[in-house]
Amino acid sequence: MPATTPTPDTGAIERIRTLALVGQTASGKTSLAEALLHRAGALGAPGSLERGTTVSDFDPMERRAQHSLNSAVMHLEHHNTRIHLIDTPGYADFVGQSMTALEAVETAAVVINATTGIEMMSARMMEWAQGRGLDRMVIVNKIDAQGVDLPGLLEQIRAAFGKECLPLNLPAAGGTKVVDCFFNTEGQSDFGSVAAAHRALVEQVVEVDPAFVDRYLNDGDVDPRELHAPLEQALREGHLIPVCFVSARNGAGVAELLNVIVRLLPHPGEGNPPQFYEGEGEQAKELHADPDPAKHVIAHVFKVTVDPYVGRMGIFRIHQGTVTKDSQLYIGDGRKPFKVGHLFMLQGKEHVEVPCGLPGDICAVAKVDEMHFDAVLHDAAEDDHLHLKPLPFPVPVHGLAIEPKRRGDEQRMWEILQKLVDEDPCLKVEHVAVTNETVVYGLGELHLRTLLERMTEVYKCEVSTRPPRIAYRETITAPAEGHHRHKKQSGGAGQFGEVFLKIEPLPRGAGFEFVDQVKGGTIPTQFIPAVEKGVRLALDAGVVAGYPVKDVRVIVYDGKSHSVDSKDIAFATAGRKAFIDAVLKAKPIVLEPIVKVEIAAPEHAMGDITGDLSAKRGQVSGTQSLTGGSIVVNGQVPLSELNGYQARLNGMTGGQGRYTLAPSHYEPVPPTLQAQLASQYKLKDDE
């Protein structure tokens, strides 16, 4: 595959552009990237999704699925300008890969399928790009498809994203070409007046500059070639969101899109700079990186890949300074720098070695084990406390308990999971002590299925999965007393210990208190810790249904001992069983975790979603309307009722719904559920 190796004279930041293609799956982002690479001469022929020959979808799993699972970085040259492209996944399960791409570019291009219109991911990416202060544009793809209503779609775009969405070009000749509306004052299009579109664009741009407003009012028009500064300001402030029409399939508008990127989109010195902070917490100070090649280096790692053969690779955007081969760079607050042995620009899976990277360039270094996502690379020791404003990643809530099929592979499985989590900020793995399970969390069933396939295919690690256990709790609702005499005689020295105790309920969340009120030495002081140990063993193991007991005060007030047979083990056993005796008399209940749920979905599904939550013992606390015909439903629901919820939500929303969870509190389970849980548990007897 041909690959472009940039020459040093292309390095001026004024001749660098960075663009992320974002939006819903099947909008044609990967095909559009291929068309742009081919048109610019970086490819001899555009690749095909069906044949698995595209530059960006190079992973075998992506080729099999015929859609992107990871973001892919590419670059091309057009009119002596280097354009960095990032192709991103369109499924909501892989949104973490799309969001991190926003950290590396000046412009977010939301690609919309002309046949399906604005979909959930299109609206979400537009919102996130706005939140990061990026220049935004809309690319309407597949304009040559049969039966598309392009005038209606343009109105839909403007209704969803604002009146500042204006076409830079319009389809012509039945979608086989496009006609420019910014530099052209007249021409023929399939819909709309080119002159009217030109006038609307100029009026929108000059509004940000009073001097140009006066000229426009006096002269009736302004030469678009003079509008670079106000255009750049309008894009930066979101006062203009250009709309371009293309067909990646027949090539219509592709050359024109390249010209738009080069002539109209911002270079690294013009876009809104990313928000860096120096220091932590409330003491952190804002810091703006200066895209000056002569200053010290500040770069941000927005993507990490871990390959079993190549090793760990960090992909970073340079915001300040110049990175060269042999540069010495620090990673975050690391005290020891690493040497850049080889500096790459990526062309999908191809690594193109380059002599240097300048502000705006997207580069990569390999085989640096300390490299991690969101790290700031720098060459000055005083920059060790720099970090970017965190991205608002959705919380991974779809969990699977996971264990290796082969005994002894636990440590290896954990190490593999850590590598996969390092690559994706929306994956999380943890060991849940309460249930003694390793649980991996993702954004949905597809997200986790992809992780499991990668473990099997790439790392050859076979695992078993099951839904994670719900972390129920037990507590008491009334005070009670408990007693147990432990006496064991089997020849020789025996065991003896007797404990009397009282238990009282504490407020929810108070935990556990142990109080020693023994008087007169009826339980010798040296055995009190053994009594507490026995009580804690019963607390951890549970009494009613095998779940930890919480929010209880235990008061030990009396007992008996034997001068020869009393031992720690005897009082530990007596304390444990006296506590169990008391709990069974104290009206024990099982508590279940209640979580806050936030559901984003199309507006038409609101009735089904709220009805389903109510049927699952949930409560709706509020709803909110978003742009693009979407709504957010907030509520609370028992965690146990959300097993398989994404599949139910997919059914109600046509696959467009997503939800996030946050812990809220614990509440008693219904009596029927408590009886069911208790029937499945048998209290252990260690005698």
Coordinates of C-alpha atoms in Angstrom, one line a residue, residues 145-427:
A145 CA -28.8 7.0 -3.0
Q146 CA -32.3 6.4 -4.4
G147 CA -35.2 8.3 -2.9
V148 CA -33.2 10.6 -0.6
D149 CA -34.9 13.9 0.5
L150 CA -31.8 16.1 0.7
P151 CA -33.8 19.4 1.1
G152 CA -35.7 17.8 4.0
L153 CA -32.5 16.5 5.5
L154 CA -30.9 19.9 5.4
E155 CA -33.9 21.4 7.3
Q156 CA -33.7 18.5 9.8
I157 CA -30.0 19.3 10.4
R158 CA -30.8 23.0 11.0
A159 CA -33.7 22.1 13.3
A160 CA -31.5 19.7 15.3
F161 CA -28.2 21.6 15.4
G162 CA -29.2 25.2 14.8
K163 CA -29.7 27.8 12.1
E164 CA -25.9 28.2 11.9
C165 CA -25.8 25.0 9.9
L166 CA -25.4 26.3 6.3
P167 CA -24.4 24.5 3.1
L168 CA -20.9 25.2 1.7
N169 CA -22.0 23.3 -1.4
L170 CA -25.1 21.8 -2.9
P171 CA -25.7 18.6 -4.8
A172 CA -26.0 18.9 -8.6
A173 CA -26.7 16.7 -11.6
G174 CA -28.7 14.2 -9.6
G175 CA -26.1 13.8 -6.9
T176 CA -23.2 13.1 -9.3
K177 CA -21.4 16.3 -8.4
V178 CA -21.6 19.3 -6.1
V179 CA -21.5 23.1 -6.7
D180 CA -19.6 25.4 -4.3
C181 CA -21.7 28.1 -2.6
F182 CA -19.0 30.0 -0.7
F183 CA -16.7 31.2 -3.5
N184 CA -19.4 30.9 -6.3
T185 CA -22.1 33.5 -6.4
E186 CA -24.3 31.6 -8.9
G187 CA -24.7 28.2 -10.4
Q188 CA -27.2 25.3 -10.8
S189 CA -28.0 22.8 -8.0
D190 CA -30.5 20.0 -7.5
F191 CA -32.3 22.1 -4.9
G192 CA -32.0 25.6 -3.6
S193 CA -30.4 28.7 -5.1
V194 CA -26.6 28.9 -5.2
A195 CA -26.8 32.7 -5.0
A196 CA -29.1 32.5 -1.9
A197 CA -26.8 30.0 -0.2
H198 CA -23.8 32.1 -1.0
R199 CA -25.5 35.2 0.4
A200 CA -26.6 33.3 3.6
L201 CA -23.0 32.1 4.2
V202 CA -21.4 35.6 3.7
E203 CA -24.0 37.2 6.0
Q204 CA -23.4 34.6 8.7
V205 CA -19.6 35.0 8.5
V206 CA -19.5 38.8 8.4
E207 CA -21.8 39.1 11.5
V208 CA -18.8 38.4 13.7
D209 CA -16.8 41.4 12.4
P210 CA -18.5 44.8 12.5
A211 CA -16.1 46.2 9.9
F212 CA -17.2 43.6 7.4
V213 CA -20.8 44.1 8.2
D214 CA -20.5 47.8 7.2
R215 CA -18.7 46.8 4.0
Y216 CA -21.3 44.2 3.2
L217 CA -24.2 46.7 3.8
N218 CA -22.5 49.4 1.7
D219 CA -21.2 47.3 -1.2
G220 CA -23.8 44.5 -1.3
D221 CA -21.1 41.7 -1.2
V222 CA -17.6 40.9 0.0
D223 CA -15.0 38.9 -1.8
P224 CA -15.0 35.5 0.1
R225 CA -11.2 35.4 -0.3
E226 CA -11.0 38.3 2.2
L227 CA -13.1 36.5 4.8
H228 CA -10.5 34.1 6.2
A229 CA -10.2 35.8 9.6
P230 CA -14.0 36.2 10.3
L231 CA -14.6 32.7 8.9
E232 CA -12.1 31.3 11.3
Q233 CA -13.7 33.2 14.1
A234 CA -17.2 32.1 13.1
L235 CA -16.1 28.4 13.1
R236 CA -14.3 28.7 16.4
E237 CA -17.3 30.3 18.1
G238 CA -19.8 27.9 16.6
H239 CA -21.4 30.8 14.7
L240 CA -21.1 28.8 11.5
I241 CA -21.4 25.0 11.2
P242 CA -20.7 24.2 7.5
V243 CA -22.6 21.5 5.7
C244 CA -20.9 19.6 2.8
F245 CA -22.5 17.0 0.5
V246 CA -20.6 14.0 -0.8
S247 CA -20.9 10.5 -2.1
A248 CA -17.9 8.3 -1.1
R249 CA -19.3 5.7 -3.6
N250 CA -19.3 7.8 -6.8
G251 CA -16.8 10.4 -5.7
A252 CA -19.2 13.4 -5.9
G253 CA -17.9 16.2 -3.7
V254 CA -14.8 14.4 -2.5
A255 CA -12.3 16.7 -4.3
E256 CA -14.4 19.7 -3.1
L257 CA -14.3 18.4 0.5
L258 CA -10.5 18.2 0.3
N259 CA -10.4 21.8 -0.9
V260 CA -12.8 22.9 1.9
I261 CA -10.5 21.2 4.5
V262 CA -7.4 23.0 3.1
R263 CA -8.9 26.4 2.3
L264 CA -11.5 26.9 5.0
L265 CA -10.9 24.7 8.0
P266 CA -8.6 25.9 10.8
H267 CA -4.9 25.0 11.2
P268 CA -3.5 24.3 14.8
G269 CA -2.9 28.0 15.4
E270 CA -6.5 28.9 14.7
G271 CA -8.8 26.4 16.5
N272 CA -9.7 26.7 20.2
P273 CA -6.7 25.3 22.1
P274 CA -7.4 22.4 24.4
Q275 CA -7.9 23.1 28.1
F276 CA -4.8 22.0 30.0
Y277 CA -4.5 22.4 33.8
E278 CA -1.4 22.7 35.9
G279 CA -1.7 21.1 39.3
E280 CA -4.5 19.2 41.0
G281 CA -7.9 20.0 42.5
E282 CA -8.9 23.6 43.4
Q283 CA -5.3 24.7 43.1
A284 CA -5.1 23.8 39.4
K285 CA -4.4 26.7 37.1
E286 CA -5.4 26.9 33.4
L287 CA -2.7 26.6 30.9
H288 CA -2.9 27.1 27.1
A289 CA -0.5 25.3 25.0
D290 CA 1.1 27.6 22.3
P291 CA 1.4 25.9 18.9
D292 CA 5.0 27.2 18.5
P293 CA 7.6 24.7 17.2
A294 CA 10.4 26.5 19.1
K295 CA 8.9 26.1 22.6
H296 CA 9.3 23.1 24.9
V297 CA 7.2 20.0 24.1
I298 CA 3.6 19.5 25.3
A299 CA 1.8 16.5 23.7
H300 CA -1.2 14.4 24.8
V301 CA -1.6 10.7 24.4
F302 CA -5.2 10.2 23.2
K303 CA -4.9 6.5 22.2
V304 CA -2.9 3.5 23.4
T305 CA -2.7 0.1 21.6
V306 CA -1.2 -3.0 23.1
D307 CA -0.2 -5.6 20.5
P308 CA 1.2 -9.1 21.6
Y309 CA 3.9 -8.8 19.0
V310 CA 4.6 -5.0 18.5
G311 CA 4.1 -4.1 22.2
R312 CA 2.6 -0.9 23.6
M313 CA 2.2 2.0 21.3
G314 CA 1.2 5.6 22.4
I315 CA -0.5 7.8 19.8
F316 CA -0.3 11.4 20.6
R317 CA -1.2 14.9 19.4
I318 CA 1.6 17.5 19.6
H319 CA 0.2 20.8 21.0
Q320 CA 3.5 22.7 21.5
G321 CA 7.1 22.3 20.6
T322 CA 8.9 19.8 18.2
V323 CA 9.3 16.1 18.7
T324 CA 12.2 14.5 16.9
K325 CA 13.9 11.1 16.8
D326 CA 16.1 11.0 19.8
S327 CA 13.9 13.5 21.8
Q328 CA 13.9 12.9 25.5
L329 CA 10.3 13.0 26.8
Y330 CA 8.8 12.6 30.2
I331 CA 5.5 10.8 30.7
G332 CA 3.3 12.8 33.1
D333 CA 5.0 13.1 36.5
G334 CA 7.5 10.4 35.7
R335 CA 11.0 11.2 36.9
K336 CA 12.9 9.3 34.2
P337 CA 12.5 10.3 30.5
F338 CA 12.4 7.9 27.6
K339 CA 14.2 8.3 24.3
V340 CA 12.2 8.5 21.1
G341 CA 14.0 5.8 19.1
H342 CA 11.6 5.9 16.2
L343 CA 8.9 8.5 15.5
F344 CA 5.9 7.4 13.3
M345 CA 2.9 8.8 11.6
L346 CA 0.2 6.1 11.1
Q347 CA -1.5 5.1 7.9
G348 CA -3.9 2.6 9.4
K349 CA -1.8 -0.4 10.4
E350 CA 1.3 1.0 8.5
H351 CA 3.9 2.9 10.6
V352 CA 5.5 5.6 8.5
E353 CA 8.7 6.8 10.1
V354 CA 9.2 10.6 10.1
P355 CA 12.1 12.8 11.2
C356 CA 10.0 15.2 13.3
G357 CA 6.5 16.1 14.5
L358 CA 5.3 19.7 14.9
P359 CA 2.3 21.3 16.7
G360 CA -0.8 19.8 15.1
D361 CA 0.9 16.6 14.0
I362 CA -0.4 13.2 15.2
C363 CA 2.5 10.9 15.9
A364 CA 3.2 7.6 17.6
V365 CA 6.0 5.9 19.5
A366 CA 6.3 2.2 20.3
K367 CA 7.7 -0.1 22.9
V368 CA 7.4 2.3 25.9
D369 CA 5.9 0.3 28.7
E370 CA 5.0 3.3 30.9
M371 CA 2.9 4.9 28.2
H372 CA -0.8 5.2 29.1
F373 CA -4.0 6.9 27.9
D374 CA -4.4 10.6 28.8
A375 CA -0.7 11.0 29.6
V376 CA 0.9 14.4 28.9
L377 CA 4.3 14.0 27.2
H378 CA 6.8 16.8 27.8
D379 CA 10.5 17.6 27.8
A380 CA 10.6 19.9 30.7
A381 CA 10.7 18.6 34.3
E382 CA 8.5 21.5 35.5
D383 CA 5.6 20.4 33.4
D384 CA 5.1 17.2 35.4
H385 CA 1.7 18.3 36.7
L386 CA 0.0 19.0 33.4
H387 CA -3.3 17.3 32.5
L388 CA -6.2 17.9 30.1
K389 CA -9.7 18.6 31.3
P390 CA -11.2 15.1 31.7
L391 CA -13.7 13.8 29.0
P392 CA -17.2 13.0 30.2
F393 CA -17.0 9.3 29.3
P394 CA -20.2 7.3 29.9
V395 CA -19.9 5.0 32.9
P396 CA -19.5 1.3 31.9
V397 CA -22.5 -0.5 33.5
H398 CA -22.9 -3.8 31.5
G399 CA -21.0 -6.3 33.7
L400 CA -19.9 -9.9 33.3
A401 CA -18.2 -12.1 35.9
I402 CA -15.3 -13.7 34.2
E403 CA -12.9 -16.6 35.1
P404 CA -10.3 -18.6 33.1
K405 CA -11.3 -22.0 31.9
R406 CA -7.9 -23.4 32.7
R407 CA -6.9 -23.5 36.4
G408 CA -3.8 -21.5 37.2
D409 CA -4.6 -18.8 34.5
E410 CA -6.0 -16.3 36.9
Q411 CA -3.0 -14.0 36.9
R412 CA -2.5 -14.2 33.1
M413 CA -6.2 -13.4 32.6
W414 CA -6.0 -10.4 34.9
E415 CA -2.9 -9.1 33.0
I416 CA -4.7 -9.5 29.6
L417 CA -7.7 -7.7 30.9
Q418 CA -5.5 -4.8 32.1
K419 CA -4.0 -4.5 28.6
L420 CA -7.5 -4.3 27.0
V421 CA -8.7 -1.8 29.6
D422 CA -5.6 0.3 28.9
E423 CA -6.7 0.6 25.2
D424 CA -10.3 1.6 26.0
P425 CA -11.3 4.2 28.6
C426 CA -14.9 2.8 28.7
L427 CA -13.8 -0.6 29.9

